[in-house]
Amino acid sequence: MAGLNVSLSFFFATFVLCQAARRACKALLPAGAYASFAREAVGAAQLGACCLEMRMLAELGPWAGGFGPDLLLTLLTLLFLVHGATCDGAAANPTVSLQDFLLAEASGPRTLLKLAAQGLGVRAACALTRLYWAWELCDLHVLQNLLDPHCSSPLRTPVSHGALVEGAGAFFLHLTLLRLRNSLPAYRVPAVALLATVTTHTGMVLAVLLYHGRLPRLFQRNLLYSQKNKYRTPRGKPAPGPRDTQTPAEGCRSREPGRGGAGQPLPGSR
């Protein structure tokens, strides 16, 4: 678990450093410059650095660190929750900035400024993360440094299938953002974090959801299937009616000598 502790320390340090940078920029820069450039640069750096470290955990953790998918999914959801709560309204995503431009909520120059800031933030995130990996504080970072010079595509599927999955994920993400854009952050941030987690592991999450009807880590109630009582009532004889019930005394009287069942005379008796 040393690799996980090192990664958690990296996430914590990234959030603290970016939060300090936001406060410094907000105090030193005009409001327009902060909202259009500095906030987007810091937000993209924060999100980019966390995503790079998270991708390393997802690729090397299962076979080098023994991390299961439940741990990775939980960690990914927590990262999106913290990012959504600390980004101070930054898009930190080029497609979200372009969406605001198409909705006529941002001018062309301001959109270009945001895109430039996001690109600068991602470059800073790459430099910061590679510097942290170079310290080789855990075995996972040692392996990452060994594999880093061998450039390869992170896409582990055919291009057509990968484009379809990425397009579907982007579609649902932006549809959710449009639907919740006027909602309170207390509702919007968890919804976006959960959706981002689901779209990142689409096939696995859907398989668990369809098989169990719920995600046991997140929901206790079955979301898809109706609950059935696991204690079944044993099948037996039907309950006796009013005419079939009799007291023990009546049962004894019905078997008196010279009487048949139900108080009828015995055959041959007078």
PDB file of C-alpha atoms in Angstrom:
ATOM      1  CA  MET A   1       0.000   0.000   0.000  1.00  0.00           C
ATOM      2  CA  ALA A   2       3.038   2.294  -0.116  1.00  0.00           C
ATOM      3  CA  GLY A   3       2.222   3.284  -3.687  1.00  0.00           C
ATOM      4  CA  LEU A   4      -1.308   4.262  -2.716  1.00  0.00           C
ATOM      5  CA  ASN A   5      -0.081   6.386   0.186  1.00  0.00           C
ATOM      6  CA  VAL A   6       2.361   8.190  -2.104  1.00  0.00           C
ATOM      7  CA  SER A   7      -0.408   8.874  -4.628  1.00  0.00           C
ATOM      8  CA  LEU A   8      -2.746  10.157  -1.913  1.00  0.00           C
ATOM      9  CA  SER A   9       0.008  12.490  -0.738  1.00  0.00           C
ATOM     10  CA  PHE A  10       0.410  13.736  -4.311  1.00  0.00           C
ATOM     11  CA  PHE A  11      -3.314  14.413  -4.627  1.00  0.00           C
ATOM     12  CA  PHE A  12      -3.394  16.280  -1.331  1.00  0.00           C
ATOM     13  CA  ALA A  13      -0.327  18.375  -2.205  1.00  0.00           C
ATOM     14  CA  THR A  14      -1.789  19.205  -5.622  1.00  0.00           C
ATOM     15  CA  PHE A  15      -5.054  20.449  -4.161  1.00  0.00           C
ATOM     16  CA  VAL A  16      -3.275  22.514  -1.502  1.00  0.00           C
ATOM     17  CA  LEU A  17      -0.855  24.052  -4.015  1.00  0.00           C
ATOM     18  CA  CYS A  18      -3.603  24.902  -6.493  1.00  0.00           C
ATOM     19  CA  GLN A  19      -5.802  26.369  -3.786  1.00  0.00           C
ATOM     20  CA  ALA A  20      -2.926  28.611  -2.682  1.00  0.00           C
ATOM     21  CA  ALA A  21      -2.361  29.670  -6.297  1.00  0.00           C
ATOM     22  CA  ARG A  22      -6.048  30.593  -6.656  1.00  0.00           C
ATOM     23  CA  ARG A  23      -5.984  32.791  -3.581  1.00  0.00           C
ATOM     24  CA  ALA A  24      -2.791  34.515  -4.698  1.00  0.00           C
ATOM     25  CA  CYS A  25      -4.112  35.154  -8.222  1.00  0.00           C
ATOM     26  CA  LYS A  26      -7.443  36.406  -6.912  1.00  0.00           C
ATOM     27  CA  ALA A  27      -5.636  38.859  -4.627  1.00  0.00           C
ATOM     28  CA  LEU A  28      -3.138  40.120  -7.221  1.00  0.00           C
ATOM     29  CA  LEU A  29      -5.058  40.085 -10.515  1.00  0.00           C
ATOM     30  CA  PRO A  30      -8.147  41.977 -11.674  1.00  0.00           C
ATOM     31  CA  ALA A  31     -11.397  40.038 -11.544  1.00  0.00           C
ATOM     32  CA  GLY A  32     -11.624  39.702 -15.338  1.00  0.00           C
ATOM     33  CA  ALA A  33      -8.073  38.404 -15.716  1.00  0.00           C
ATOM     34  CA  TYR A  34      -8.593  35.934 -12.907  1.00  0.00           C
ATOM     35  CA  ALA A  35     -11.878  34.573 -14.282  1.00  0.00           C
ATOM     36  CA  SER A  36     -10.744  34.321 -17.908  1.00  0.00           C
ATOM     37  CA  PHE A  37      -7.166  33.139 -17.492  1.00  0.00           C
ATOM     38  CA  ALA A  38      -5.735  32.415 -14.047  1.00  0.00           C
ATOM     39  CA  ARG A  39      -8.699  30.427 -12.738  1.00  0.00           C
ATOM     40  CA  GLU A  40      -8.804  28.268 -15.867  1.00  0.00           C
ATOM     41  CA  ALA A  41      -5.045  27.675 -15.836  1.00  0.00           C
ATOM     42  CA  VAL A  42      -5.014  26.593 -12.195  1.00  0.00           C
ATOM     43  CA  GLY A  43      -8.119  24.443 -12.621  1.00  0.00           C
ATOM     44  CA  ALA A  44      -6.686  22.669 -15.680  1.00  0.00           C
ATOM     45  CA  ALA A  45      -3.386  22.099 -13.869  1.00  0.00           C
ATOM     46  CA  GLN A  46      -5.169  20.600 -10.883  1.00  0.00           C
ATOM     47  CA  LEU A  47      -7.368  18.327 -12.972  1.00  0.00           C
ATOM     48  CA  GLY A  48      -4.547  17.330 -15.327  1.00  0.00           C
ATOM     49  CA  ALA A  49      -2.097  16.396 -12.571  1.00  0.00           C
ATOM     50  CA  CYS A  50      -4.682  14.309 -10.716  1.00  0.00           C
ATOM     51  CA  CYS A  51      -5.758  12.561 -13.922  1.00  0.00           C
ATOM     52  CA  LEU A  52      -2.154  11.670 -14.815  1.00  0.00           C
ATOM     53  CA  GLU A  53      -1.522  10.152 -11.396  1.00  0.00           C
ATOM     54  CA  MET A  54      -4.885   8.392 -11.496  1.00  0.00           C
ATOM     55  CA  ARG A  55      -4.134   6.928 -14.929  1.00  0.00           C
ATOM     56  CA  MET A  56      -0.851   5.586 -13.577  1.00  0.00           C
ATOM     57  CA  LEU A  57      -2.717   3.904 -10.726  1.00  0.00           C
ATOM     58  CA  ALA A  58      -5.289   2.440 -13.123  1.00  0.00           C
ATOM     59  CA  GLU A  59      -2.651   1.023 -15.491  1.00  0.00           C
ATOM     60  CA  LEU A  60      -0.035  -0.225 -13.011  1.00  0.00           C
ATOM     61  CA  GLY A  61      -1.994  -0.599  -9.785  1.00  0.00           C
ATOM     62  CA  PRO A  62      -3.979  -3.790 -10.542  1.00  0.00           C
ATOM     63  CA  TRP A  63      -0.916  -5.958 -11.283  1.00  0.00           C
ATOM     64  CA  ALA A  64       1.871  -4.086  -9.454  1.00  0.00           C
ATOM     65  CA  GLY A  65       0.022  -2.784  -6.422  1.00  0.00           C
ATOM     66  CA  GLY A  66      -2.892  -5.172  -6.052  1.00  0.00           C
ATOM     67  CA  PHE A  67      -5.521  -2.447  -6.346  1.00  0.00           C
ATOM     68  CA  GLY A  68      -9.023  -3.638  -7.168  1.00  0.00           C
ATOM     69  CA  PRO A  69     -11.565  -1.799  -9.311  1.00  0.00           C
ATOM     70  CA  ASP A  70     -13.623  -0.882  -6.238  1.00  0.00           C
ATOM     71  CA  LEU A  71     -10.715   1.106  -4.795  1.00  0.00           C
ATOM     72  CA  LEU A  72      -9.962   2.828  -8.091  1.00  0.00           C
ATOM     73  CA  LEU A  73     -13.612   3.762  -8.662  1.00  0.00           C
ATOM     74  CA  THR A  74     -13.979   5.133  -5.142  1.00  0.00           C
ATOM     75  CA  LEU A  75     -10.779   7.145  -5.465  1.00  0.00           C
ATOM     76  CA  LEU A  76     -11.813   8.524  -8.857  1.00  0.00           C
ATOM     77  CA  THR A  77     -15.194   9.627  -7.519  1.00  0.00           C
ATOM     78  CA  LEU A  78     -13.576  11.356  -4.540  1.00  0.00           C
ATOM     79  CA  LEU A  79     -11.130  13.178  -6.831  1.00  0.00           C
ATOM     80  CA  PHE A  80     -13.937  14.560  -8.985  1.00  0.00           C
ATOM     81  CA  LEU A  81     -15.866  15.579  -5.880  1.00  0.00           C
ATOM     82  CA  VAL A  82     -12.907  17.498  -4.440  1.00  0.00           C
ATOM     83  CA  HIS A  83     -12.114  19.063  -7.804  1.00  0.00           C
ATOM     84  CA  GLY A  84     -15.693  20.196  -8.294  1.00  0.00           C
ATOM     85  CA  ALA A  85     -15.766  21.693  -4.810  1.00  0.00           C
ATOM     86  CA  THR A  86     -12.446  23.588  -5.171  1.00  0.00           C
ATOM     87  CA  CYS A  87     -12.267  24.652  -8.836  1.00  0.00           C
ATOM     88  CA  ASP A  88     -14.047  27.956  -8.078  1.00  0.00           C
ATOM     89  CA  GLY A  89     -16.268  27.724 -11.150  1.00  0.00           C
ATOM     90  CA  ALA A  90     -13.511  27.024 -13.672  1.00  0.00           C
ATOM     91  CA  ALA A  91     -14.432  24.899 -16.679  1.00  0.00           C
ATOM     92  CA  ALA A  92     -10.925  23.350 -16.857  1.00  0.00           C
ATOM     93  CA  ASN A  93     -12.120  21.615 -20.022  1.00  0.00           C
ATOM     94  CA  PRO A  94     -11.868  22.952 -23.612  1.00  0.00           C
ATOM     95  CA  THR A  95     -15.169  21.390 -24.670  1.00  0.00           C
ATOM     96  CA  VAL A  96     -17.027  23.091 -21.816  1.00  0.00           C
ATOM     97  CA  SER A  97     -15.557  26.443 -22.861  1.00  0.00           C
ATOM     98  CA  LEU A  98     -16.594  25.813 -26.467  1.00  0.00           C
ATOM     99  CA  GLN A  99     -20.076  24.902 -25.233  1.00  0.00           C
ATOM    100  CA  ASP A 100     -20.354  28.291 -23.515  1.00  0.00           C
ATOM    101  CA  PHE A 101     -19.265  29.945 -26.763  1.00  0.00           C
ATOM    102  CA  LEU A 102     -21.951  28.109 -28.764  1.00  0.00           C
ATOM    103  CA  LEU A 103     -24.546  29.139 -26.199  1.00  0.00           C
ATOM    104  CA  ALA A 104     -23.499  32.778 -26.710  1.00  0.00           C
ATOM    105  CA  GLU A 105     -22.479  33.011 -23.061  1.00  0.00           C
ATOM    106  CA  ALA A 106     -18.831  33.828 -23.826  1.00  0.00           C
ATOM    107  CA  SER A 107     -17.248  35.960 -26.530  1.00  0.00           C
ATOM    108  CA  GLY A 108     -14.738  34.668 -29.043  1.00  0.00           C
ATOM    109  CA  PRO A 109     -11.660  36.403 -27.543  1.00  0.00           C
ATOM    110  CA  ARG A 110     -12.573  35.312 -24.034  1.00  0.00           C
ATOM    111  CA  THR A 111     -13.040  31.709 -25.209  1.00  0.00           C
ATOM    112  CA  LEU A 112      -9.640  31.738 -26.931  1.00  0.00           C
ATOM    113  CA  LEU A 113      -8.084  33.123 -23.753  1.00  0.00           C
ATOM    114  CA  LYS A 114      -9.656  30.313 -21.725  1.00  0.00           C
ATOM    115  CA  LEU A 115      -8.399  27.686 -24.178  1.00  0.00           C
ATOM    116  CA  ALA A 116      -4.879  29.094 -23.997  1.00  0.00           C
ATOM    117  CA  ALA A 117      -5.010  29.097 -20.194  1.00  0.00           C
ATOM    118  CA  GLN A 118      -6.206  25.492 -20.118  1.00  0.00           C
ATOM    119  CA  GLY A 119      -3.392  24.416 -22.444  1.00  0.00           C
ATOM    120  CA  LEU A 120      -0.858  26.184 -20.234  1.00  0.00           C
ATOM    121  CA  GLY A 121      -2.322  24.533 -17.153  1.00  0.00           C
ATOM    122  CA  VAL A 122      -2.090  21.065 -18.684  1.00  0.00           C
ATOM    123  CA  ARG A 123       1.542  21.636 -19.634  1.00  0.00           C
ATOM    124  CA  ALA A 124       2.272  22.710 -16.057  1.00  0.00           C
ATOM    125  CA  ALA A 125       0.499  19.602 -14.771  1.00  0.00           C
ATOM    126  CA  CYS A 126       2.653  17.350 -16.980  1.00  0.00           C
ATOM    127  CA  ALA A 127       5.842  19.002 -15.750  1.00  0.00           C
ATOM    128  CA  LEU A 128       4.774  18.813 -12.106  1.00  0.00           C
ATOM    129  CA  THR A 129       3.738  15.165 -12.327  1.00  0.00           C
ATOM    130  CA  ARG A 130       6.890  14.052 -14.162  1.00  0.00           C
ATOM    131  CA  LEU A 131       8.989  15.823 -11.539  1.00  0.00           C
ATOM    132  CA  TYR A 132       7.143  13.963  -8.790  1.00  0.00           C
ATOM    133  CA  TRP A 133       7.590  10.652 -10.603  1.00  0.00           C
ATOM    134  CA  ALA A 134      11.318  11.341 -10.985  1.00  0.00           C
ATOM    135  CA  TRP A 135      11.710  11.232  -7.212  1.00  0.00           C
ATOM    136  CA  GLU A 136      10.680   7.532  -7.359  1.00  0.00           C
ATOM    137  CA  LEU A 137       9.079   7.508  -3.936  1.00  0.00           C
ATOM    138  CA  CYS A 138       7.402   4.141  -4.601  1.00  0.00           C
ATOM    139  CA  ASP A 139       7.716   1.125  -6.883  1.00  0.00           C
ATOM    140  CA  LEU A 140       4.825   2.306  -9.062  1.00  0.00           C
ATOM    141  CA  HIS A 141       6.676   5.501  -9.906  1.00  0.00           C
ATOM    142  CA  VAL A 142       9.829   3.523 -10.683  1.00  0.00           C
ATOM    143  CA  LEU A 143       7.858   1.401 -13.153  1.00  0.00           C
ATOM    144  CA  GLN A 144       6.228   4.488 -14.605  1.00  0.00           C
ATOM    145  CA  ASN A 145       9.622   6.077 -15.254  1.00  0.00           C
ATOM    146  CA  LEU A 146      10.825   2.901 -16.957  1.00  0.00           C
ATOM    147  CA  LEU A 147       7.773   2.753 -19.213  1.00  0.00           C
ATOM    148  CA  ASP A 148       7.532   6.486 -19.853  1.00  0.00           C
ATOM    149  CA  PRO A 149      10.198   6.696 -22.618  1.00  0.00           C
ATOM    150  CA  HIS A 150       8.361   3.984 -24.573  1.00  0.00           C
ATOM    151  CA  CYS A 151       5.572   6.115 -25.967  1.00  0.00           C
ATOM    152  CA  SER A 152       2.409   4.196 -26.712  1.00  0.00           C
ATOM    153  CA  SER A 153      -1.226   5.057 -27.187  1.00  0.00           C
ATOM    154  CA  PRO A 154      -3.389   4.768 -24.053  1.00  0.00           C
ATOM    155  CA  LEU A 155      -6.209   3.529 -26.271  1.00  0.00           C
ATOM    156  CA  ARG A 156      -6.599  -0.221 -25.679  1.00  0.00           C
ATOM    157  CA  THR A 157      -9.301  -0.738 -28.288  1.00  0.00           C
ATOM    158  CA  PRO A 158      -9.805  -0.131 -32.028  1.00  0.00           C
ATOM    159  CA  VAL A 159      -9.977   3.520 -32.992  1.00  0.00           C
ATOM    160  CA  SER A 160     -13.577   3.303 -34.193  1.00  0.00           C
ATOM    161  CA  HIS A 161     -14.741   1.702 -30.921  1.00  0.00           C
ATOM    162  CA  GLY A 162     -12.710   4.144 -28.855  1.00  0.00           C
ATOM    163  CA  ALA A 163     -14.159   7.117 -30.733  1.00  0.00           C
ATOM    164  CA  LEU A 164     -17.677   5.776 -30.162  1.00  0.00           C
ATOM    165  CA  VAL A 165     -17.115   5.325 -26.427  1.00  0.00           C
ATOM    166  CA  GLU A 166     -15.469   8.746 -26.030  1.00  0.00           C
ATOM    167  CA  GLY A 167     -18.251  10.396 -28.006  1.00  0.00           C
ATOM    168  CA  ALA A 168     -20.939   8.711 -25.910  1.00  0.00           C
ATOM    169  CA  GLY A 169     -19.204   9.714 -22.690  1.00  0.00           C
ATOM    170  CA  ALA A 170     -18.830  13.340 -23.839  1.00  0.00           C
ATOM    171  CA  PHE A 171     -22.474  13.395 -24.935  1.00  0.00           C
ATOM    172  CA  PHE A 172     -23.809  12.265 -21.555  1.00  0.00           C
ATOM    173  CA  LEU A 173     -21.403  14.556 -19.690  1.00  0.00           C
ATOM    174  CA  HIS A 174     -22.462  17.682 -21.567  1.00  0.00           C
ATOM    175  CA  LEU A 175     -26.115  16.699 -21.435  1.00  0.00           C
ATOM    176  CA  THR A 176     -25.817  16.454 -17.656  1.00  0.00           C
ATOM    177  CA  LEU A 177     -24.006  19.793 -17.466  1.00  0.00           C
ATOM    178  CA  LEU A 178     -26.750  21.466 -19.505  1.00  0.00           C
ATOM    179  CA  ARG A 179     -29.457  19.895 -17.379  1.00  0.00           C
ATOM    180  CA  LEU A 180     -27.837  20.857 -14.055  1.00  0.00           C
ATOM    181  CA  ARG A 181     -26.244  24.167 -14.993  1.00  0.00           C
ATOM    182  CA  ASN A 182     -28.717  26.133 -12.867  1.00  0.00           C
ATOM    183  CA  SER A 183     -28.736  23.667  -9.978  1.00  0.00           C
ATOM    184  CA  LEU A 184     -27.014  24.152  -6.658  1.00  0.00           C
ATOM    185  CA  PRO A 185     -23.399  22.940  -6.451  1.00  0.00           C
ATOM    186  CA  ALA A 186     -24.467  20.489  -3.751  1.00  0.00           C
ATOM    187  CA  TYR A 187     -26.444  18.600  -6.417  1.00  0.00           C
ATOM    188  CA  ARG A 188     -24.402  19.395  -9.527  1.00  0.00           C
ATOM    189  CA  VAL A 189     -20.958  18.383  -8.243  1.00  0.00           C
ATOM    190  CA  PRO A 190     -21.915  14.848  -7.007  1.00  0.00           C
ATOM    191  CA  ALA A 191     -23.937  14.196 -10.178  1.00  0.00           C
ATOM    192  CA  VAL A 192     -21.049  15.163 -12.456  1.00  0.00           C
ATOM    193  CA  ALA A 193     -18.563  13.193 -10.334  1.00  0.00           C
ATOM    194  CA  LEU A 194     -20.714  10.070 -10.456  1.00  0.00           C
ATOM    195  CA  LEU A 195     -21.293  10.414 -14.199  1.00  0.00           C
ATOM    196  CA  ALA A 196     -17.589  10.909 -14.882  1.00  0.00           C
ATOM    197  CA  THR A 197     -16.801   7.785 -12.882  1.00  0.00           C
ATOM    198  CA  VAL A 198     -19.425   5.728 -14.690  1.00  0.00           C
ATOM    199  CA  THR A 199     -18.344   6.867 -18.150  1.00  0.00           C
ATOM    200  CA  THR A 200     -14.705   6.169 -17.319  1.00  0.00           C
ATOM    201  CA  HIS A 201     -15.507   2.519 -16.504  1.00  0.00           C
ATOM    202  CA  THR A 202     -18.672   2.195 -18.648  1.00  0.00           C
ATOM    203  CA  GLY A 203     -18.659  -1.539 -19.383  1.00  0.00           C
ATOM    204  CA  MET A 204     -17.721  -2.739 -15.888  1.00  0.00           C
ATOM    205  CA  VAL A 205     -20.183  -0.449 -14.092  1.00  0.00           C
ATOM    206  CA  LEU A 206     -23.030  -1.444 -16.396  1.00  0.00           C
ATOM    207  CA  ALA A 207     -22.247  -5.127 -15.891  1.00  0.00           C
ATOM    208  CA  VAL A 208     -22.376  -4.777 -12.091  1.00  0.00           C
ATOM    209  CA  LEU A 209     -25.503  -2.646 -12.279  1.00  0.00           C
ATOM    210  CA  LEU A 210     -27.364  -5.040 -14.587  1.00  0.00           C
ATOM    211  CA  TYR A 211     -26.339  -8.141 -12.627  1.00  0.00           C
ATOM    212  CA  HIS A 212     -27.020  -6.853  -9.101  1.00  0.00           C
ATOM    213  CA  GLY A 213     -29.523  -4.140  -9.897  1.00  0.00           C
ATOM    214  CA  ARG A 214     -27.447  -1.682  -7.863  1.00  0.00           C
ATOM    215  CA  LEU A 215     -23.891  -0.589  -7.097  1.00  0.00           C
ATOM    216  CA  PRO A 216     -23.321  -2.080  -3.621  1.00  0.00           C
ATOM    217  CA  ARG A 217     -20.622   0.448  -2.783  1.00  0.00           C
ATOM    218  CA  LEU A 218     -22.959   3.384  -3.463  1.00  0.00           C
ATOM    219  CA  PHE A 219     -26.550   2.178  -3.100  1.00  0.00           C
ATOM    220  CA  GLN A 220     -28.218  -0.140  -0.621  1.00  0.00           C
ATOM    221  CA  ARG A 221     -31.573  -0.199  -2.404  1.00  0.00           C
ATOM    222  CA  ASN A 222     -32.054  -2.174  -5.603  1.00  0.00           C
ATOM    223  CA  LEU A 223     -32.398   0.306  -8.450  1.00  0.00           C
ATOM    224  CA  LEU A 224     -33.547  -1.991 -11.253  1.00  0.00           C
ATOM    225  CA  TYR A 225     -35.265  -5.058  -9.824  1.00  0.00           C
ATOM    226  CA  SER A 226     -38.067  -5.446  -7.328  1.00  0.00           C
ATOM    227  CA  GLN A 227     -37.177  -6.892  -3.962  1.00  0.00           C
ATOM    228  CA  LYS A 228     -38.405 -10.418  -3.223  1.00  0.00           C
ATOM    229  CA  ASN A 229     -38.879 -11.899   0.204  1.00  0.00           C
ATOM    230  CA  LYS A 230     -36.205 -14.528   0.733  1.00  0.00           C
ATOM    231  CA  TYR A 231     -38.287 -16.240   3.445  1.00  0.00           C
ATOM    232  CA  ARG A 232     -41.008 -18.166   1.684  1.00  0.00           C
ATOM    233  CA  THR A 233     -44.046 -19.508   3.499  1.00  0.00           C
ATOM    234  CA  PRO A 234     -44.000 -23.343   3.282  1.00  0.00           C
ATOM    235  CA  ARG A 235     -46.813 -24.828   1.307  1.00  0.00           C
ATOM    236  CA  GLY A 236     -49.117 -26.929   3.474  1.00  0.00           C
ATOM    237  CA  LYS A 237     -52.712 -27.949   3.919  1.00  0.00           C
ATOM    238  CA  PRO A 238     -55.284 -25.186   3.762  1.00  0.00           C
ATOM    239  CA  ALA A 239     -56.397 -23.749   7.050  1.00  0.00           C
ATOM    240  CA  PRO A 240     -59.428 -25.546   8.517  1.00  0.00           C
ATOM    241  CA  GLY A 241     -62.768 -23.848   8.072  1.00  0.00           C
ATOM    242  CA  PRO A 242     -65.311 -23.145  10.792  1.00  0.00           C
ATOM    243  CA  ARG A 243     -67.099 -26.485  10.255  1.00  0.00           C
ATOM    244  CA  ASP A 244     -63.868 -28.452  10.461  1.00  0.00           C
ATOM    245  CA  THR A 245     -62.779 -27.097  13.822  1.00  0.00           C
ATOM    246  CA  GLN A 246     -63.759 -28.942  16.978  1.00  0.00           C
ATOM    247  CA  THR A 247     -62.684 -28.985  20.557  1.00  0.00           C
ATOM    248  CA  PRO A 248     -61.006 -32.052  22.091  1.00  0.00           C
ATOM    249  CA  ALA A 249     -64.123 -32.744  24.163  1.00  0.00           C
ATOM    250  CA  GLU A 250     -66.280 -32.790  21.053  1.00  0.00           C
ATOM    251  CA  GLY A 251     -63.819 -35.154  19.406  1.00  0.00           C
ATOM    252  CA  CYS A 252     -64.069 -37.550  22.312  1.00  0.00           C
ATOM    253  CA  ARG A 253     -67.880 -37.470  22.284  1.00  0.00           C
ATOM    254  CA  SER A 254     -67.928 -38.243  18.597  1.00  0.00           C
ATOM    255  CA  ARG A 255     -66.105 -41.511  19.302  1.00  0.00           C
ATOM    256  CA  GLU A 256     -68.528 -42.826  21.989  1.00  0.00           C
ATOM    257  CA  PRO A 257     -69.350 -46.603  21.842  1.00  0.00           C
ATOM    258  CA  GLY A 258     -72.138 -47.361  19.496  1.00  0.00           C
ATOM    259  CA  ARG A 259     -71.489 -44.222  17.513  1.00  0.00           C
ATOM    260  CA  GLY A 260     -69.658 -43.951  14.248  1.00  0.00           C
ATOM    261  CA  GLY A 261     -67.820 -41.075  12.956  1.00  0.00           C
ATOM    262  CA  ALA A 262     -69.642 -37.785  13.014  1.00  0.00           C
ATOM    263  CA  GLY A 263     -72.284 -39.216  15.449  1.00  0.00           C
ATOM    264  CA  GLN A 264     -73.790 -41.715  12.960  1.00  0.00           C
ATOM    265  CA  PRO A 265     -74.964 -45.249  14.127  1.00  0.00           C
ATOM    266  CA  LEU A 266     -72.678 -48.161  13.450  1.00  0.00           C
ATOM    267  CA  PRO A 267     -73.670 -50.608  10.751  1.00  0.00           C
ATOM    268  CA  GLY A 268     -76.008 -53.346  12.081  1.00  0.00           C
ATOM    269  CA  SER A 269     -76.966 -51.479  15.217  1.00  0.00           C
ATOM    270  CA  ARG A 270     -80.569 -50.774  16.084  1.00  0.00           C
TER     271      ARG A 270
END
